[in-house]
XYZ file of N, CA and C in Angstrom:
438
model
N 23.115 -10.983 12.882
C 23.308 -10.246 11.642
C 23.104 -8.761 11.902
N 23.355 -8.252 11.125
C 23.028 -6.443 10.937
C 22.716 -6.013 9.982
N 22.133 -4.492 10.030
C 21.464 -4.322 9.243
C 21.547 -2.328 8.789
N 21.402 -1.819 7.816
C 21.611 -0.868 7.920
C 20.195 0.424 8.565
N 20.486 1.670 8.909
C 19.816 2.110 9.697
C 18.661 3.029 8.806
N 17.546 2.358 9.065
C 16.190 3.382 7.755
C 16.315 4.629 8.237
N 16.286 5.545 7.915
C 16.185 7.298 7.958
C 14.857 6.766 8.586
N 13.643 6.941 7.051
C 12.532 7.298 7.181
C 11.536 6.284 7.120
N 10.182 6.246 7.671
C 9.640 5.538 7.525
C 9.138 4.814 5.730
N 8.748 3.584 5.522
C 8.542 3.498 4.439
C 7.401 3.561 3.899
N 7.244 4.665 2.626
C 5.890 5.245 2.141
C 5.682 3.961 1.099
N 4.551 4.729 0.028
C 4.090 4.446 -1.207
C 5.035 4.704 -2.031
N 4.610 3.608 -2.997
C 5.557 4.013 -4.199
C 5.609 5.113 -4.933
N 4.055 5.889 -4.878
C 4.041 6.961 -5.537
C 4.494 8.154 -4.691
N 4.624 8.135 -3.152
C 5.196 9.114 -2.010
C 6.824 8.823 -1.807
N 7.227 7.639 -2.653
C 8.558 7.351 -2.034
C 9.255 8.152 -3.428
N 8.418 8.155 -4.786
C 9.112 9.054 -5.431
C 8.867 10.720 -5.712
N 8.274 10.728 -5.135
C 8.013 12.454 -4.728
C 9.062 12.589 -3.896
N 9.113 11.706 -2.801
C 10.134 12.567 -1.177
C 11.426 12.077 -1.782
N 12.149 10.810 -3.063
C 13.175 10.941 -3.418
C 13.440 12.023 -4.083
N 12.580 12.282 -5.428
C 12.880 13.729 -5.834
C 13.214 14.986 -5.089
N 12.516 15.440 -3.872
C 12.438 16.007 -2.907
C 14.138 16.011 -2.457
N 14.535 14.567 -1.712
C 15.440 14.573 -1.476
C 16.797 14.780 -1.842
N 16.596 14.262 -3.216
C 18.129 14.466 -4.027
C 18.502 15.905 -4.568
N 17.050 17.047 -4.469
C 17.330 18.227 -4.716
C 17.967 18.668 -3.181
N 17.640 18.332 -2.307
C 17.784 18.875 -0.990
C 19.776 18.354 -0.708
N 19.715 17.023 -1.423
C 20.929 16.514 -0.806
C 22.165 17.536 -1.701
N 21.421 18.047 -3.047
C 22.481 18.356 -4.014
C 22.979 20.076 -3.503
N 22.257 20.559 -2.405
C 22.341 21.620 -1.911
C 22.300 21.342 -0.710
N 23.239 20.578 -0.595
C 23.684 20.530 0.986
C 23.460 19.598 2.091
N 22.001 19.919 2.123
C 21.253 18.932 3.647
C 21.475 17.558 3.902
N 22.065 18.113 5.115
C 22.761 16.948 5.859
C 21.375 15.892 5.903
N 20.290 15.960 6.582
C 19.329 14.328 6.401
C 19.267 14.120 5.103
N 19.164 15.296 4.126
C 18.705 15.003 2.849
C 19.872 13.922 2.069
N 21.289 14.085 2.858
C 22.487 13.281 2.145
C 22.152 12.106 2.628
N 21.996 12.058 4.131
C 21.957 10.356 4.719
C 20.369 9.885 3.920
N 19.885 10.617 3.886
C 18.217 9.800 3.228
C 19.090 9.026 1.824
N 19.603 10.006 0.843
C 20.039 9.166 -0.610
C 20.451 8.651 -0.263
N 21.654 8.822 0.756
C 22.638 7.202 1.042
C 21.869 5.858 1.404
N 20.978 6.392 2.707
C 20.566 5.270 2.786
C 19.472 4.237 1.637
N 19.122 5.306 0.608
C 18.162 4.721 -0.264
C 18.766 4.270 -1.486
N 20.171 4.266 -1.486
C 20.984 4.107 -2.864
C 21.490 2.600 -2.062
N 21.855 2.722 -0.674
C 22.273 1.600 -0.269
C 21.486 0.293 -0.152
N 20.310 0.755 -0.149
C 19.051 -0.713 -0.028
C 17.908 -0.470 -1.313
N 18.106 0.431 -2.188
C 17.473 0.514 -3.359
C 16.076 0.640 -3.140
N 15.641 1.663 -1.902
C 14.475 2.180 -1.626
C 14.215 3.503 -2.431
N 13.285 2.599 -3.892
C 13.151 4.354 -4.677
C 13.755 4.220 -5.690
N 15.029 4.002 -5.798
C 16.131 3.737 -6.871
C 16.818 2.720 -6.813
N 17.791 2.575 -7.766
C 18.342 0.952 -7.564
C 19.382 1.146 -7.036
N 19.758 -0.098 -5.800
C 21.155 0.063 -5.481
C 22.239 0.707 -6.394
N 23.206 1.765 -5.912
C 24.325 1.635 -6.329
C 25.029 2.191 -4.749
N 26.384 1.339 -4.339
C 26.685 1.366 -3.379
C 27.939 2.705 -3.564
N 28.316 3.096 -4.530
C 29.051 3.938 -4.635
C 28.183 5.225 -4.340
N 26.629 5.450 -4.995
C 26.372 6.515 -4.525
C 26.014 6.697 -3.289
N 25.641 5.473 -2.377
C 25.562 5.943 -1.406
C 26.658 5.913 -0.480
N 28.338 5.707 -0.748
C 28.856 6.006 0.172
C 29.552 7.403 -0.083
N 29.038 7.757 -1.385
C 29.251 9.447 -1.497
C 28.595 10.546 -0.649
N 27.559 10.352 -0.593
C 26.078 10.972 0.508
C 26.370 10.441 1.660
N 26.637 9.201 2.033
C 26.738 8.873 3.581
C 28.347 9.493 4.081
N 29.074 9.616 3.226
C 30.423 10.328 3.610
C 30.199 11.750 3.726
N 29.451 12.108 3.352
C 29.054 13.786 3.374
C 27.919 13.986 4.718
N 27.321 13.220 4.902
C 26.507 13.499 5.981
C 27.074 13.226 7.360
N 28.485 11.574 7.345
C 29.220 11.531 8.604
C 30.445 12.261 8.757
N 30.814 13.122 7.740
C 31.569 13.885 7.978
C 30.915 15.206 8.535
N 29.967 15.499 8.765
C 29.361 16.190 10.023
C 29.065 15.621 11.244
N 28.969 14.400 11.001
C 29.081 13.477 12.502
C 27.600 13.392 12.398
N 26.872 12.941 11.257
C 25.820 12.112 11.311
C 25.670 10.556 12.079
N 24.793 10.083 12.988
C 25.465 8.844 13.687
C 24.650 8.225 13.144
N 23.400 8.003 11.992
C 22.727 6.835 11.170
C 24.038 7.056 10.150
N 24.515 8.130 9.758
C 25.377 7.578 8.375
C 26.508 7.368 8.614
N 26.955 7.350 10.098
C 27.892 6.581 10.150
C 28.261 5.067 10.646
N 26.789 4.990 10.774
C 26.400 3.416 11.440
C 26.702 3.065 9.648
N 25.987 3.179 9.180
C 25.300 2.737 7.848
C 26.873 2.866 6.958
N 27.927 3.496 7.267
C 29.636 3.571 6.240
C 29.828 2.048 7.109
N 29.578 1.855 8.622
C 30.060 0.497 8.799
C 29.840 -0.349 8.682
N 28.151 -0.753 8.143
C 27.500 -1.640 7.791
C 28.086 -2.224 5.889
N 29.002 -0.483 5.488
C 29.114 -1.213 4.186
C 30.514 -1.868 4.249
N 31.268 -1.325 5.205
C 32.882 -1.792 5.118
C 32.573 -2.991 5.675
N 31.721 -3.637 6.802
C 31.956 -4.851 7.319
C 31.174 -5.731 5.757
N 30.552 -5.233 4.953
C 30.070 -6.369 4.132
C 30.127 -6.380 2.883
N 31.138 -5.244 2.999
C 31.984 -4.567 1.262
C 31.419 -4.092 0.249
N 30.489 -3.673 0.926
C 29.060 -2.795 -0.258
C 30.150 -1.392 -0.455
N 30.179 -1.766 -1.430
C 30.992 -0.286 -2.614
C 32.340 0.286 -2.478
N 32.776 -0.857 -1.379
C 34.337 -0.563 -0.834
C 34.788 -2.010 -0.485
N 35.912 -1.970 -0.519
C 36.190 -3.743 0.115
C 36.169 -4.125 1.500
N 35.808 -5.186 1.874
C 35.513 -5.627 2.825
C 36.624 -5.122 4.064
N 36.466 -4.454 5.097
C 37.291 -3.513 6.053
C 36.685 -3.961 7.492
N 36.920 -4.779 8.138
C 36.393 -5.189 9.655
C 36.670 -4.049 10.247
N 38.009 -3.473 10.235
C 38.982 -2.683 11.377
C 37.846 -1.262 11.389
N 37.696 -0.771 10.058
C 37.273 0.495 9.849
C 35.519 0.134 10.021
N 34.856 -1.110 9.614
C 33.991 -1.357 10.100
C 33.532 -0.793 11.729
N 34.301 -1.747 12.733
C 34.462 -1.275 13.828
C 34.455 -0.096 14.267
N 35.540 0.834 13.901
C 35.413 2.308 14.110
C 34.217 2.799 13.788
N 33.278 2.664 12.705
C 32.150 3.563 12.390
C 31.236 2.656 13.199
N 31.168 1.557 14.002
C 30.173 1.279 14.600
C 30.411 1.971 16.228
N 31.687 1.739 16.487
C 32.271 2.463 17.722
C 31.617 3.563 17.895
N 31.876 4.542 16.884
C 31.308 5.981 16.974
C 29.906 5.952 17.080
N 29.130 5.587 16.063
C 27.612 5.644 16.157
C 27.236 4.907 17.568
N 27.963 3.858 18.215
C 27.731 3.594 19.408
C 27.820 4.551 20.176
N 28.660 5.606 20.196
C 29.042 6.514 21.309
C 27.474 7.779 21.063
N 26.931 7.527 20.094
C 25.833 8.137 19.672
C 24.183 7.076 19.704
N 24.287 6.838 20.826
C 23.597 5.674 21.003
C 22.521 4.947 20.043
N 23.381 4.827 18.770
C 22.257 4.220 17.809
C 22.448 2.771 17.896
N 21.465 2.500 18.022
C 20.941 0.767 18.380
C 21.081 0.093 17.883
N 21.334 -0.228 15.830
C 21.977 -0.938 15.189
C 23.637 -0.893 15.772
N 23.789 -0.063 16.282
C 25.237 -0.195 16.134
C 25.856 -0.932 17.128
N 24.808 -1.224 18.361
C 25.202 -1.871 19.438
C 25.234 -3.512 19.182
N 23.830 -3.511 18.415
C 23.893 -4.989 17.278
C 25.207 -5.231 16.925
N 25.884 -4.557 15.725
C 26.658 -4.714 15.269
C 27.851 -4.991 15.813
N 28.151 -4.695 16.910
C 29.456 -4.135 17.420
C 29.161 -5.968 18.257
N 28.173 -6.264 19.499
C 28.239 -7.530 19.460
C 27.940 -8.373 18.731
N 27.501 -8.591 17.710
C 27.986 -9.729 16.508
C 29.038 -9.269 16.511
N 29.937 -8.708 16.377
C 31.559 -9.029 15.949
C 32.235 -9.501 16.649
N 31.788 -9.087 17.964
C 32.470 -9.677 19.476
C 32.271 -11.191 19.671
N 31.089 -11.404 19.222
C 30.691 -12.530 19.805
C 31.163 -14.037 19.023
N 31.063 -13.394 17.272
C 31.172 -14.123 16.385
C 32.775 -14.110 16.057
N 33.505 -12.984 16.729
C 34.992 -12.893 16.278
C 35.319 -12.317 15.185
N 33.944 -11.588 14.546
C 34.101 -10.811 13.014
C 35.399 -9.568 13.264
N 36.289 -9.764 12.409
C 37.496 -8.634 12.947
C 38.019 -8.092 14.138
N 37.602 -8.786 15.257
C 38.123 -8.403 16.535
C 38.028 -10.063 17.047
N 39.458 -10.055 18.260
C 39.228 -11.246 18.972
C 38.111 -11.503 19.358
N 37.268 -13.191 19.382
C 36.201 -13.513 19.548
C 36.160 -13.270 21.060
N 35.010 -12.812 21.772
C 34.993 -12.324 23.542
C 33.136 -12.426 23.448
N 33.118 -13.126 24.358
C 31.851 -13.570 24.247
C 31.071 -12.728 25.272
N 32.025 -12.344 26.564
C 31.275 -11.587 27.185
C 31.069 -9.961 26.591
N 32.105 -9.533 26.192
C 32.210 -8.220 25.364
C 30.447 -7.955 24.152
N 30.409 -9.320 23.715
C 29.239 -9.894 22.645
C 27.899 -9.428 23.294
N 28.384 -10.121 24.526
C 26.946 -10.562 25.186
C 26.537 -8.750 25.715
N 27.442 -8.250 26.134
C 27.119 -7.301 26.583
C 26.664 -5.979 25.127
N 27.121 -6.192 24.193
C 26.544 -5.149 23.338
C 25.155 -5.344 23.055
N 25.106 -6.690 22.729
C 23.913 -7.240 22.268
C 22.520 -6.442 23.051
N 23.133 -7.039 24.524
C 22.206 -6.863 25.779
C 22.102 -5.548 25.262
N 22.594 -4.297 25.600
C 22.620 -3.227 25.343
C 21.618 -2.736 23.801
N 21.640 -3.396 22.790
C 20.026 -3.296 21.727
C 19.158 -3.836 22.175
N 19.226 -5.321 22.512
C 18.422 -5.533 23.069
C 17.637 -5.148 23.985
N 17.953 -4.218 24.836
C 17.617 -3.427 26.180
C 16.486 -2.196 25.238
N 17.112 -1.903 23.979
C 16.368 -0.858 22.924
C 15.256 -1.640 22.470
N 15.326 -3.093 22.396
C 14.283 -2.927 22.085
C 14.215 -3.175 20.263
N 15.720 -3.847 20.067
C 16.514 -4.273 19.040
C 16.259 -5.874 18.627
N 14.992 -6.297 17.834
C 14.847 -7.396 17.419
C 15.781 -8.497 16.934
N 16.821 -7.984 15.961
C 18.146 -8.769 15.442
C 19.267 -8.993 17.049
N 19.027 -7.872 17.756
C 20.237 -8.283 18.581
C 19.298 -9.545 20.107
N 18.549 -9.357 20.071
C 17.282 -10.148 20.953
C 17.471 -11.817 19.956
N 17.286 -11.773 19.324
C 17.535 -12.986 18.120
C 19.395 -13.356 18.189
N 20.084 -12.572 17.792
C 21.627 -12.723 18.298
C 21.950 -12.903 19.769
N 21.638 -13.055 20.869
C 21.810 -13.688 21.946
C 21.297 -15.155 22.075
């Protein structure tokens, strides 16, 4: 399975709404972590409640600077159709990239698809080898996916 990528560590409830407030002023003027933080907290309803539209507004603004958590995190929503419809192909691409940015969910991700055949021909060695590759990080889900 996969999973999307936490920015920040997780506070208190009473620190998680200070640093959201914090954040959504920061994101509304610009800042690139400050966009991937809302995205990622609109996307798993850390702070606020899911809405998957706002966070692929903020995560599109932060990987269109070539953020590689928010662009792990656009492929985590196309492969599972959080706020867009379900997209393997374009899935792929945003895990591709954040792979080329060595983020470690994304190496997860990229073998589960290989392995399982999610939108790409099923290739088990292709699988085995991404996996290995989180796993090598130190990647619990992809250590569990082998």
């Amino acid at each position: 399975a996969t999973r999307p990528v936490p920015v920040a560590e997780v506070e208190e409830d009473e620190e998680v709404q200070e640093s959201l407030q914090f954040d959504l002023l920061s994101a509304q003027g610009g800042d690139i972590w400050a966009q991937k933080e809302v995205g990622w907290r609109a996307l798993v309803g850390r702070g606020m409640e899911e809405n998957h539209g706002q966070a692929m507004e903020h995560l599109e603004q932060a990987a269109a600077v070539g953020d590689p958590d928010a662009i792990h995190n656009l492929g985590y929503m196309h492969m599972n159709g959080l706020g867009v419809d379900q997209n393997y192909t374009r899935a792929k691409e945003y895990f591709d990239q954040a792979a080329e940015h060595n983020i470690t969910a994304a190496f997860n991700a990229l073998g589960f698809m290989h392995y399982r055949g999610v939108g790409v021909p099923r290739n088990l060695t292709q699988g085995e080898f991404y996996l290995r590759q989180a796993a090598d990080r130190d990647d619990a889900d992809a250590a569990f996916n082998l």
